[in-house]
Short mmCIF file of C-alpha atoms in Angstrom, two decimals:
data_model
loop_
_atom_site.label_atom_id
_atom_site.label_comp_id
_atom_site.label_asym_id
_atom_site.label_seq_id
_atom_site.Cartn_x
_atom_site.Cartn_y
_atom_site.Cartn_z
CA MET R 28 -12.77 -24.07 -1.26
CA TRP R 29 -13.37 -28.02 -0.29
CA TYR R 30 -11.37 -29.30 -4.04
CA ALA R 31 -8.70 -26.69 -2.68
CA LEU R 32 -8.27 -28.61 0.04
CA LYS R 33 -8.80 -31.89 -0.80
CA ALA R 34 -5.91 -30.94 -3.87
CA GLU R 35 -3.60 -29.86 -0.71
CA LEU R 36 -4.28 -33.14 1.29
CA VAL R 37 -3.41 -35.20 -2.06
CA TYR R 38 -0.05 -33.10 -2.35
CA PHE R 39 0.90 -33.56 1.28
CA ARG R 40 -0.98 -36.94 1.88
CA VAL R 41 3.20 -38.47 1.12
CA TRP R 42 4.70 -35.52 4.51
CA LEU R 43 2.22 -37.07 6.21
CA LEU R 44 2.08 -40.54 6.12
CA GLY R 45 5.58 -40.68 5.92
CA GLY R 46 5.52 -38.74 9.43
CA LEU R 47 3.01 -40.70 11.09
CA GLY R 48 4.86 -43.23 10.16
CA ILE R 49 8.20 -42.76 11.89
CA ALA R 50 6.01 -41.93 15.06
CA GLY R 51 4.30 -45.40 14.45
CA GLY R 52 7.57 -47.30 14.42
CA VAL R 53 9.02 -45.02 16.95
CA SER R 54 5.80 -45.68 19.77
CA GLY R 55 6.15 -49.67 17.68
CA LEU R 56 9.71 -49.87 19.26
CA MET R 57 8.51 -48.79 22.68
CA LEU R 58 5.48 -50.65 22.77
CA VAL R 59 8.07 -53.97 22.21
CA LEU R 60 10.28 -52.75 24.60
CA LYS R 61 7.52 -52.52 26.94
CA PHE R 62 6.49 -55.66 26.36
CA LEU R 63 10.22 -57.11 26.60
CA VAL R 64 10.83 -55.23 29.77
CA ASP R 65 7.49 -56.19 31.70
CA ASP R 66 7.43 -52.48 33.46
CA ALA R 67 4.36 -51.23 32.57
CA GLU R 68 5.55 -48.20 35.16
CA GLY R 69 8.64 -47.33 33.60
CA ILE R 70 6.60 -45.92 30.28
CA PRO R 71 3.84 -43.76 30.45
CA GLY R 72 1.31 -45.20 28.22
CA PHE R 73 -0.31 -42.26 26.58
CA LEU R 74 3.65 -42.44 25.48
CA THR R 75 3.30 -44.36 22.79
CA GLY R 76 0.12 -42.47 21.10
CA MET R 77 1.90 -39.19 21.49
CA PHE R 78 4.56 -39.24 18.67
CA LEU R 79 1.20 -40.01 15.89
CA PHE R 80 0.22 -36.60 18.23
CA ILE R 81 3.08 -34.85 17.24
CA ALA R 82 4.12 -36.24 13.20
CA GLY R 83 0.25 -35.08 13.01
CA MET R 84 1.59 -31.44 14.06
CA VAL R 85 4.52 -31.50 12.40
CA VAL R 86 3.38 -31.83 9.08
CA SER R 87 1.15 -28.69 9.62
CA PHE R 88 4.29 -26.93 10.47
CA ILE R 89 6.36 -27.98 6.93
CA VAL R 90 2.84 -27.48 4.58
CA GLN R 91 3.01 -23.89 6.32
CA SER R 92 6.02 -23.16 5.64
CA TYR R 93 5.86 -25.08 1.69
CA ARG R 94 5.32 -22.26 -1.17
CA TRP R 95 1.93 -21.37 0.34
CA GLU R 96 2.46 -17.98 -0.62
CA GLU R 97 3.47 -18.99 -4.73
CA ARG R 98 0.35 -21.65 -4.51
CA ARG R 99 -2.25 -19.46 -3.40
CA THR R 100 -1.07 -16.49 -5.56
CA ARG R 101 -2.02 -19.05 -8.61
CA LEU R 102 -5.47 -20.52 -6.65
CA LEU R 103 -5.69 -16.13 -6.37
CA LEU R 104 -5.95 -16.29 -10.28
CA ALA R 105 -8.05 -19.27 -10.77
CA GLY R 106 -11.22 -18.25 -11.43
CA THR R 107 -13.79 -18.59 -8.57
CA LEU R 108 -11.37 -18.98 -5.46
CA THR R 109 -11.51 -15.71 -2.99
CA PRO R 110 -9.26 -14.55 -0.12
CA ARG R 111 -12.11 -16.20 2.02
CA GLN R 112 -12.49 -19.35 0.14
CA LEU R 113 -8.34 -20.03 0.39
CA ALA R 114 -8.22 -18.75 4.63
CA GLY R 115 -10.34 -20.85 4.49
CA VAL R 116 -8.25 -24.39 3.26
CA MET R 117 -5.04 -22.30 5.23
CA VAL R 118 -7.23 -22.70 8.44
CA ILE R 119 -8.89 -26.19 7.77
CA LEU R 120 -5.17 -27.48 6.93
CA PRO R 121 -4.23 -28.35 10.06
CA VAL R 122 -7.41 -29.22 11.16
CA CYS R 123 -6.89 -32.06 8.39
CA PHE R 124 -3.76 -33.28 9.53
CA MET R 125 -4.12 -33.32 13.31
CA SER R 126 -7.13 -35.46 12.82
CA VAL R 127 -5.14 -38.10 10.75
CA GLY R 128 -2.53 -38.04 13.63
CA ALA R 129 -5.19 -37.70 16.80
CA LEU R 130 -6.71 -41.25 15.48
CA ALA R 131 -3.72 -42.71 14.90
CA GLY R 132 -2.34 -42.55 18.37
CA VAL R 133 -6.13 -43.11 19.70
CA VAL R 134 -5.23 -46.76 18.27
CA MET R 135 -1.71 -46.58 19.08
CA ILE R 136 -2.89 -45.84 22.88
CA GLY R 137 -5.56 -48.75 22.38
CA LEU R 138 -3.01 -51.35 21.33
CA THR R 139 -1.04 -50.53 24.15
CA ALA R 140 -3.51 -50.93 26.41
CA LEU R 141 -4.28 -54.21 24.81
CA ILE R 142 -0.87 -55.33 24.91
CA THR R 143 -0.19 -54.50 28.28
CA GLY R 144 -3.64 -54.95 29.38
CA ASN R 145 -3.57 -52.05 31.39
CA LEU R 146 -5.52 -49.04 30.60
CA ASP R 147 -5.04 -46.06 32.76
CA PRO R 148 -7.94 -43.09 32.98
CA ALA R 149 -5.23 -41.11 33.82
CA ASP R 150 -3.46 -41.78 30.43
CA LEU R 151 -6.40 -40.43 28.71
CA ARG R 152 -6.50 -38.02 30.30
CA THR R 153 -3.36 -36.47 29.59
CA THR R 154 -3.89 -38.22 26.43
CA ALA R 155 -6.51 -35.36 25.73
CA VAL R 156 -4.85 -32.04 27.58
CA LEU R 157 -1.43 -32.71 25.41
CA GLY R 158 -3.66 -33.91 21.94
CA VAL R 159 -5.49 -30.87 21.98
CA GLU R 160 -2.47 -28.47 23.17
CA PHE R 161 -0.24 -30.19 20.11
CA TRP R 162 -3.23 -29.21 17.54
CA ALA R 163 -3.10 -25.42 19.21
CA TYR R 164 0.49 -25.31 18.75
CA ALA R 165 0.01 -26.42 14.67
CA GLN R 166 -3.14 -23.37 14.83
CA MET R 167 -1.12 -21.31 16.01
CA GLY R 168 1.73 -21.23 12.00
CA PRO R 169 -1.63 -19.66 10.03
CA LEU R 170 -1.63 -17.31 12.99
CA VAL R 171 1.71 -16.26 13.25
CA GLN R 172 2.03 -15.82 9.14
CA GLU R 173 -0.75 -13.70 9.09
CA ALA R 174 0.10 -11.21 11.63
CA THR R 175 3.45 -11.01 10.66
CA ALA R 176 2.46 -10.26 6.67
CA ALA R 177 0.47 -7.73 8.21
CA ARG R 178 2.39 -6.30 9.87
CA ARG R 179 4.92 -6.40 6.41
CA GLN R 180 2.20 -4.37 4.50
CA GLY R 181 2.57 -1.30 6.90
CA ARG R 182 -1.45 -2.62 8.07
CA GLY R 183 -0.77 -1.66 11.70
CA ARG R 184 -3.95 -2.63 13.45
CA ALA R 185 -4.67 -5.77 12.11
CA ALA R 186 -0.77 -7.10 13.24
CA ILE R 187 -1.14 -5.81 16.62
CA ALA R 188 -4.59 -7.70 16.84
CA GLY R 189 -3.13 -10.55 15.28
CA TRP R 190 0.22 -10.75 17.61
CA ALA R 191 -2.25 -9.87 20.47
CA VAL R 192 -4.44 -12.63 19.90
CA PHE R 193 -1.78 -14.95 19.82
CA ALA R 194 -0.51 -13.75 22.98
CA VAL R 195 -4.36 -14.33 24.84
CA ALA R 196 -3.71 -17.84 23.24
CA VAL R 197 -0.16 -18.50 24.19
CA LEU R 198 -1.51 -17.35 28.01
CA LEU R 199 -4.69 -19.56 27.64
CA LEU R 200 -2.96 -22.53 26.73
CA ALA R 201 0.06 -22.15 29.87
CA VAL R 202 -3.11 -22.21 32.31
CA GLY R 203 -4.83 -24.86 30.37
CA MET R 204 -1.62 -27.18 31.50
CA PHE R 205 -2.50 -26.28 35.19
CA PHE R 206 -6.37 -27.54 35.25
CA ARG R 207 -6.93 -30.40 36.99
CA HIS R 208 -10.29 -30.61 35.32
CA LEU R 209 -10.26 -32.13 32.26
CA ILE R 210 -12.99 -30.17 30.68
CA GLN R 211 -11.03 -26.61 31.97
CA ALA R 212 -8.14 -27.10 30.36
CA ASN R 213 -9.50 -28.44 26.91
CA LEU R 214 -11.88 -25.23 26.80
CA GLY R 215 -9.29 -22.77 27.13
CA GLN R 216 -7.30 -24.60 24.57
CA MET R 217 -10.45 -24.88 22.19
CA THR R 218 -11.33 -20.89 22.95
CA ALA R 219 -6.97 -20.49 21.62
CA ILE R 220 -7.49 -22.56 19.12
CA VAL R 221 -10.67 -21.27 17.63
CA MET R 222 -10.12 -17.23 18.37
CA ALA R 223 -6.72 -18.64 16.64
CA MET R 224 -8.35 -19.19 13.26
CA VAL R 225 -11.05 -17.09 13.62
CA VAL R 226 -8.10 -13.86 13.82
CA ALA R 227 -5.64 -15.54 10.95
CA ALA R 228 -8.94 -16.13 8.78
CA LYS R 229 -9.83 -12.45 9.00
CA LEU R 230 -6.22 -11.06 8.54
CA TYR R 231 -5.87 -13.18 5.30
CA THR R 232 -8.74 -11.53 4.40
CA GLY R 233 -7.51 -8.20 4.55
CA ARG R 234 -4.43 -8.84 2.96
CA THR R 235 -3.56 -6.01 0.94
CA ASP R 236 -0.73 -8.32 -0.54
CA TYR R 237 -1.48 -11.73 -1.61
CA THR R 238 2.27 -12.26 -3.79
CA ARG R 239 4.61 -12.64 -0.44
CA MET U 30 -7.90 10.13 -17.18
CA ASN U 31 -12.23 10.33 -16.45
CA ASP U 32 -12.99 8.20 -20.48
CA HIS U 33 -14.60 5.06 -19.50
CA ARG U 34 -15.52 3.52 -23.09
CA PRO U 35 -15.55 0.12 -22.25
CA GLY U 36 -13.99 -1.20 -24.73
CA ALA U 37 -10.80 -0.80 -23.27
CA ALA U 38 -8.46 -4.39 -22.36
CA ALA U 39 -7.42 -2.37 -18.86
CA ARG U 40 -7.52 0.74 -17.74
CA LEU U 41 -4.98 2.40 -14.81
CA SER U 42 -6.52 4.92 -13.08
CA GLY U 43 -4.41 7.17 -10.58
CA LEU U 44 -3.33 3.26 -9.92
CA THR U 45 -0.94 4.45 -6.23
CA LYS U 46 1.48 2.01 -4.51
CA ARG U 47 3.33 2.90 -2.16
CA TRP U 48 6.32 0.66 0.13
CA PRO U 49 8.71 2.04 2.18
CA GLY U 50 11.26 4.12 -0.10
CA PHE U 51 8.95 3.83 -3.29
CA GLN U 52 5.78 5.08 -4.33
CA LEU U 53 4.35 3.62 -7.75
CA GLY U 54 2.32 6.29 -9.81
CA PRO U 55 -0.09 7.49 -10.21
CA LEU U 56 -0.23 5.70 -12.81
CA ASP U 57 -2.92 6.33 -15.92
CA LEU U 58 -2.86 3.66 -18.78
CA VAL U 59 -5.05 2.68 -21.27
CA LEU U 60 -4.32 -0.33 -23.12
CA GLU U 61 -6.86 -1.19 -26.31
CA PRO U 62 -7.44 -4.40 -27.44
CA GLY U 63 -4.79 -6.17 -29.67
CA THR U 64 -2.36 -4.09 -28.32
CA VAL U 65 0.85 -5.41 -27.29
CA LEU U 66 2.30 -2.74 -24.50
CA ALA U 67 5.69 -3.75 -22.96
CA LEU U 68 6.32 -2.03 -19.49
CA VAL U 69 10.26 -0.98 -19.97
CA GLY U 70 11.68 -0.60 -16.61
CA PRO U 71 15.04 -1.57 -14.73
CA ASN U 72 15.24 -3.40 -11.86
CA GLY U 73 12.49 -1.85 -9.03
CA ALA U 74 10.89 0.15 -11.31
CA GLY U 75 7.76 -0.30 -10.28
CA LYS U 76 7.17 -3.03 -13.59
CA THR U 77 6.06 -6.32 -10.86
CA THR U 78 3.83 -4.27 -8.99
CA THR U 79 1.76 -2.67 -11.74
CA LEU U 80 1.38 -6.38 -13.34
CA ASN U 81 0.18 -7.22 -9.68
CA CYS U 82 -2.01 -4.34 -8.90
CA MET U 83 -3.78 -5.77 -12.69
CA ALA U 84 -3.60 -8.69 -11.73
CA GLY U 85 -5.83 -8.09 -7.98
CA LEU U 86 -3.14 -9.28 -5.97
CA ILE U 87 -2.47 -6.00 -4.72
CA VAL U 88 -4.29 -3.54 -3.34
CA PRO U 89 -3.53 -0.20 -4.29
CA ASP U 90 -3.40 2.63 -1.93
CA GLU U 91 -5.45 4.81 -4.62
CA GLY U 92 -6.97 4.64 -7.60
CA GLY U 93 -7.42 1.28 -9.07
CA THR U 94 -7.54 -1.00 -12.37
CA GLU U 95 -10.37 -2.16 -14.82
CA VAL U 96 -10.18 -5.10 -17.05
CA TYR U 97 -12.56 -5.13 -20.21
CA GLY U 98 -14.70 -3.15 -17.80
CA SER U 99 -14.92 -5.09 -14.59
CA PRO U 100 -13.01 -3.92 -11.75
CA VAL U 101 -9.89 -5.20 -10.08
CA HIS U 102 -9.51 -6.27 -6.78
CA PRO U 103 -9.09 -9.51 -4.77
CA THR U 104 -12.72 -10.16 -3.57
CA LEU U 105 -14.15 -9.93 -7.19
CA VAL U 106 -13.64 -12.98 -9.47
CA GLU U 107 -15.57 -11.68 -12.52
CA TYR U 108 -12.21 -9.89 -14.43
CA ARG U 109 -10.42 -13.27 -13.68
CA ARG U 110 -11.98 -14.95 -16.82
CA ASP U 111 -9.96 -12.16 -18.94
CA ILE U 112 -6.85 -12.45 -18.03
CA GLY U 113 -4.00 -14.72 -18.32
CA TYR U 114 -1.47 -13.97 -15.70
CA VAL U 115 2.51 -15.40 -15.62
CA GLY U 116 4.34 -13.88 -12.74
CA GLU U 117 8.11 -14.53 -11.05
CA GLU U 118 6.64 -17.43 -9.24
CA ASN U 119 4.62 -19.97 -10.88
CA GLY U 120 3.08 -21.32 -7.67
CA PHE U 121 2.52 -25.18 -8.92
CA PHE U 122 2.63 -28.34 -7.12
CA GLN U 123 6.26 -28.91 -7.72
CA GLY U 124 5.40 -33.22 -6.93
CA TRP U 125 2.96 -33.06 -9.14
CA LYS U 126 3.41 -33.69 -12.79
CA ALA U 127 2.76 -31.10 -15.81
CA ARG U 128 -0.62 -32.46 -16.71
CA ARG U 129 -1.26 -33.21 -13.07
CA ASN U 130 -1.21 -29.40 -12.76
CA LEU U 131 -3.47 -28.56 -15.30
CA ASP U 132 -5.91 -31.05 -14.88
CA PHE U 133 -6.68 -29.27 -11.09
CA LEU U 134 -6.24 -26.04 -12.78
CA ALA U 135 -8.68 -27.14 -15.59
CA LYS U 136 -11.82 -27.65 -12.20
CA LEU U 137 -11.44 -24.14 -11.16
CA MET U 138 -11.14 -21.89 -14.40
CA PRO U 139 -14.54 -21.26 -15.45
CA GLY U 140 -14.20 -21.35 -19.40
CA TRP U 141 -10.93 -23.98 -19.47
CA SER U 142 -10.33 -25.30 -22.62
CA LYS U 143 -8.60 -28.84 -22.12
CA ASP U 144 -8.30 -29.26 -25.75
CA ARG U 145 -6.66 -26.01 -25.59
CA ALA U 146 -3.96 -26.70 -22.93
CA ARG U 147 -2.94 -30.13 -24.89
CA ARG U 148 -2.46 -28.01 -28.04
CA LEU U 149 -0.05 -25.28 -26.49
CA ALA U 150 1.67 -27.65 -24.47
CA GLU U 151 2.25 -29.64 -27.91
CA ARG U 152 3.31 -26.47 -29.70
CA PHE U 153 5.87 -25.72 -26.47
CA GLY U 154 6.72 -29.00 -26.32
CA LEU U 155 6.27 -29.30 -22.95
CA PRO U 156 6.82 -32.89 -21.50
CA MET U 157 3.24 -33.08 -19.65
CA ASP U 158 3.91 -36.33 -17.73
CA LYS U 159 7.22 -35.28 -15.67
CA PRO U 160 6.98 -33.38 -12.43
CA VAL U 161 7.53 -29.50 -11.79
CA ASN U 162 10.88 -29.55 -10.00
CA LYS U 163 11.94 -31.74 -12.15
CA LEU U 164 11.48 -29.27 -15.59
CA SER U 165 14.00 -26.67 -16.73
CA HIS U 166 13.66 -22.96 -16.37
CA GLY U 167 12.12 -23.07 -19.40
CA ASN U 168 9.69 -25.21 -19.44
CA ARG U 169 8.24 -24.41 -16.38
CA THR U 170 7.32 -20.76 -17.69
CA LYS U 171 6.46 -22.65 -20.68
CA LEU U 172 3.57 -24.54 -18.29
CA ALA U 173 3.47 -21.07 -16.73
CA LEU U 174 1.76 -19.84 -20.33
CA VAL U 175 0.28 -22.87 -21.35
CA ALA U 176 -1.55 -22.38 -17.74
CA ALA U 177 -2.24 -18.47 -18.22
CA LEU U 178 -3.67 -19.17 -21.77
CA ALA U 179 -5.71 -22.34 -21.66
CA HIS U 180 -9.18 -20.82 -20.62
CA GLY U 181 -8.57 -18.77 -23.67
CA PRO U 182 -8.51 -15.28 -21.94
CA ARG U 183 -8.23 -11.01 -23.92
CA LEU U 184 -5.66 -10.09 -21.77
CA LEU U 185 -2.64 -11.76 -20.28
CA LEU U 186 -0.43 -10.03 -18.43
CA LEU U 187 3.04 -10.95 -18.83
CA ASP U 188 6.16 -10.95 -15.80
CA GLU U 189 9.49 -11.06 -17.45
CA PRO U 190 8.43 -14.15 -19.73
CA THR U 191 11.57 -14.49 -21.34
CA SER U 192 13.80 -13.70 -18.38
CA GLY U 193 16.19 -16.25 -17.88
CA LEU U 194 15.57 -18.65 -20.91
CA ASP U 195 17.89 -19.33 -23.25
CA PRO U 196 17.66 -18.11 -27.07
CA VAL U 197 15.92 -21.01 -28.80
CA VAL U 198 12.99 -21.49 -25.64
CA ARG U 199 12.26 -17.22 -25.79
CA SER U 200 12.64 -16.81 -29.10
CA GLU U 201 9.54 -19.95 -29.47
CA VAL U 202 7.18 -18.01 -26.41
CA LEU U 203 7.82 -15.17 -28.36
CA ASP U 204 6.56 -17.05 -31.22
CA VAL U 205 3.65 -18.34 -29.46
CA LEU U 206 2.86 -14.87 -27.50
CA TRP U 207 3.01 -13.39 -31.61
CA GLU U 208 0.61 -15.63 -32.66
CA ILE U 209 -1.58 -15.28 -29.88
CA THR U 210 -1.96 -11.51 -30.40
CA GLU U 211 -1.84 -11.94 -34.28
CA ASP U 212 -6.14 -12.52 -33.66
CA GLY U 213 -5.73 -8.37 -32.91
CA GLU U 214 -8.26 -9.67 -29.93
CA HIS U 215 -6.10 -10.00 -27.32
CA ALA U 216 -4.00 -7.11 -25.62
CA VAL U 217 -0.56 -8.43 -24.04
CA LEU U 218 0.90 -6.11 -20.76
CA TYR U 219 4.57 -7.31 -20.78
CA SER U 220 7.48 -6.45 -18.54
CA THR U 221 10.87 -6.66 -19.39
CA HIS U 222 14.56 -5.41 -19.39
CA VAL U 223 15.49 -8.29 -21.84
CA LEU U 224 15.12 -4.73 -24.33
CA SER U 225 15.83 -7.52 -28.02
CA ASP U 226 12.36 -8.99 -26.53
CA ILE U 227 10.77 -5.22 -28.16
CA ASN U 228 11.46 -5.30 -31.40
CA ARG U 229 10.00 -8.56 -31.45
CA LEU U 230 6.71 -8.53 -30.13
CA ALA U 231 5.78 -4.81 -28.72
CA ASP U 232 3.84 -2.34 -30.29
CA GLU U 233 3.83 0.30 -27.84
CA LEU U 234 6.40 0.88 -24.98
CA ALA U 235 6.01 2.28 -21.83
CA PHE U 236 8.92 3.43 -19.56
CA LEU U 237 8.41 3.65 -15.61
CA ARG U 238 11.37 4.97 -13.79
CA ASP U 239 11.07 4.71 -10.15
CA GLY U 240 7.46 3.98 -9.88
CA GLN U 241 6.84 6.93 -12.85
CA LEU U 242 5.85 6.43 -15.97
CA VAL U 243 8.18 8.50 -18.11
CA LEU U 244 6.79 8.32 -21.82
CA ARG U 245 4.37 6.05 -23.81
CA THR U 246 4.83 5.85 -27.15
CA GLY U 247 4.80 3.31 -30.38
CA ARG U 248 7.11 1.69 -31.08
CA ASP U 249 8.26 2.79 -35.16
CA GLU U 250 7.39 6.34 -33.67
CA LEU U 251 10.53 6.15 -31.35
CA SER U 252 12.20 4.58 -34.69
CA GLU U 253 11.59 7.32 -36.75
CA ARG U 254 12.29 10.24 -34.66
CA TRP U 255 15.53 9.25 -32.68
CA ARG U 256 18.63 9.00 -34.56
CA ARG U 257 21.88 9.44 -33.59
CA VAL U 258 24.11 12.61 -35.89
CA SER U 259 27.65 12.95 -36.42
CA PHE U 260 28.59 16.34 -37.45
CA ARG U 261 31.64 19.50 -37.64
CA LEU U 262 31.13 22.32 -36.23
CA GLN U 263 33.37 25.12 -34.82
CA HIS U 264 30.86 26.71 -32.28
CA GLU U 265 31.99 25.34 -28.27
CA ASP U 266 28.69 25.77 -26.50
CA VAL U 267 26.20 24.53 -28.82
CA GLU U 268 22.90 23.96 -27.71
CA LEU U 269 20.54 21.64 -29.97
CA THR U 270 16.87 21.19 -29.69
CA GLY U 271 15.84 17.61 -28.56
CA VAL U 272 19.39 16.39 -28.03
CA VAL U 273 19.43 14.07 -24.66
CA GLU U 274 23.31 12.83 -25.72
CA HIS U 275 25.99 15.31 -27.25
CA ARG U 276 29.46 13.78 -27.41
CA ARG U 277 32.49 16.35 -28.57
CA VAL U 278 35.64 16.18 -29.86
CA ARG U 279 37.23 19.39 -30.67
CA ALA U 280 34.83 20.23 -33.73
CA GLU U 281 33.79 16.72 -34.44
CA HIS U 282 30.46 15.93 -32.57
CA GLN U 283 28.12 13.25 -31.94
CA VAL U 284 24.48 13.73 -30.69
CA ILE U 285 21.83 11.07 -29.37
CA THR U 286 18.78 13.33 -30.69
CA ARG U 287 14.67 12.62 -29.66
CA ASP U 288 13.75 14.90 -32.40
CA SER U 289 15.80 14.26 -35.30
CA GLU U 290 13.88 16.61 -37.22
CA ALA U 291 14.65 19.20 -35.02
CA THR U 292 17.60 18.35 -34.81
CA LEU U 293 18.88 18.33 -38.32
CA GLN U 294 16.92 21.88 -39.12
CA GLN U 295 18.84 23.54 -36.29
CA LEU U 296 22.35 21.89 -38.01
CA ALA U 297 21.54 23.24 -41.02
CA GLU U 298 20.57 27.05 -39.92
CA LEU U 299 24.48 26.81 -38.37
CA GLY U 300 26.19 25.73 -40.97
CA ALA U 301 27.01 22.40 -39.66
CA GLU U 302 29.54 20.01 -41.91
CA ALA U 303 29.29 16.44 -42.48
CA VAL U 304 26.63 15.62 -41.23
CA GLU U 305 25.93 11.49 -40.87
CA VAL U 306 22.52 10.30 -39.55
CA SER U 307 22.31 7.13 -38.58
CA ARG U 308 18.83 4.95 -37.40
CA MET U 309 19.33 3.71 -33.98
CA SER U 310 17.41 0.81 -32.40
CA VAL U 311 14.40 0.11 -29.92
CA ASP U 312 17.21 -1.28 -27.35
CA GLU U 313 19.09 1.47 -28.19
CA ILE U 314 16.74 4.35 -27.68
CA ALA U 315 15.27 2.40 -24.35
CA VAL U 316 18.49 2.51 -22.88
CA GLN U 317 18.96 6.17 -23.48
CA ILE U 318 15.10 6.48 -22.14
CA LEU U 319 15.99 4.58 -19.00
CA LYS U 320 19.19 6.54 -18.29
CA GLU U 321 18.64 9.06 -15.63
CA GLY U 322 17.07 11.69 -16.96
CA HIS U 323 18.20 12.99 -20.29
CA HIS U 324 21.49 14.13 -20.11
CA VAL U 325 24.01 15.85 -22.08
CA VAL U 326 27.26 14.41 -21.86
CA ARG U 327 30.63 16.77 -23.00
CA ALA U 328 33.43 14.72 -23.78
CA GLU U 329 36.35 17.15 -24.32
CA SER U 330 40.02 16.55 -25.14
#
């Protein structure tokens, strides 16, 4: 599984680097503007890093829609990989992309703080809430794909379970935005993420058709 | 179908798969080692679904498949060592070179021989240093064949392997498949609607129509029995044994028969004159079999 995961990461690193490059460019431009205008109130400090988080999410969406079905078919025929292992690759890939995006985002926020000399704790809170929120969005992709596949394959109960978990996850994410405490918000988001990962993997291993 | 000899390359037992508005099977089919079986049928007949069930990519609703005695299911891996599969989609990393794709698969496939892959690629004239998305359709098919053959499978499942290929490449692909099966140890099941391929490769033919197996027969047997017969006979409504198509203009008749011996004997008894018998090519016969039902056409003027 790790070998297949590594191959996917290597293959899509161009997309990731490109996405991070664009996001980094936008963040850098904001940083320059912030420096030139000298208006610390005008642009929130977390915003420069947020673009890099978003880049991780967008690349996750691209990967989820890019010939995954075909490649899973090929991998399933490649000797030793089981559907459970392929499900693992499917749900762990967004984690990897989001981790790289988050790392770059945190570095950018640190850079912003160094340049402006101002690190507002509220910025860190907002970063943590929005960052995990974007990660949760990225994990919803496989869940929606698998719930749709279950419906298409006539696995009615599996499809209902998938869509129900999706609805609960969206509810948790929506409610989480209103929590004042970071831990409460992140707890709700993490619950949604774990639920989405587990159910997406479960739905994938229960497929009756691995070709589409 | 309670025959469980382990020697069969593939054994389909009551294989059934239902989609909305379509049912494949129940199919019972045994493929012996050394046999090249062409699965012939029009689009939507169930050829791809059959192959996908045999490869373990689709789970049947009822029945199942065994490959060299190992049950086929997506969660099992044993049977995959014996299968080489070329499907409609190739599933490669499009931006990677052909060589890199094969190197990637080599680490996943038990029994993969880099030497075999290299020889096959050379035999096909496959440009190994081109990205897959820059390869022509023919070269992508060749790459898929190399990927399917490099681990030395004993059963090849090929879904329309020559579809969309130009005549030269198609001929090359068929040559290689013919060489592979020449040793008598490999079994091949390939689906096609390119009927000219049948003559070149297949020992046996299985005809699928609307998800049902309508006929399985040897190619030579088919050629021996089917004939086009023209004759003169004054009878207006004559029913001839084995005839699947009958055209008549006044006393001149032309029939296509699937049992030439019986038809000719009956014609002799009826006193038919000017009887002329001509052979039919396998693809002509296949078209007749796949037509909607064995029917009698009466063209009168």
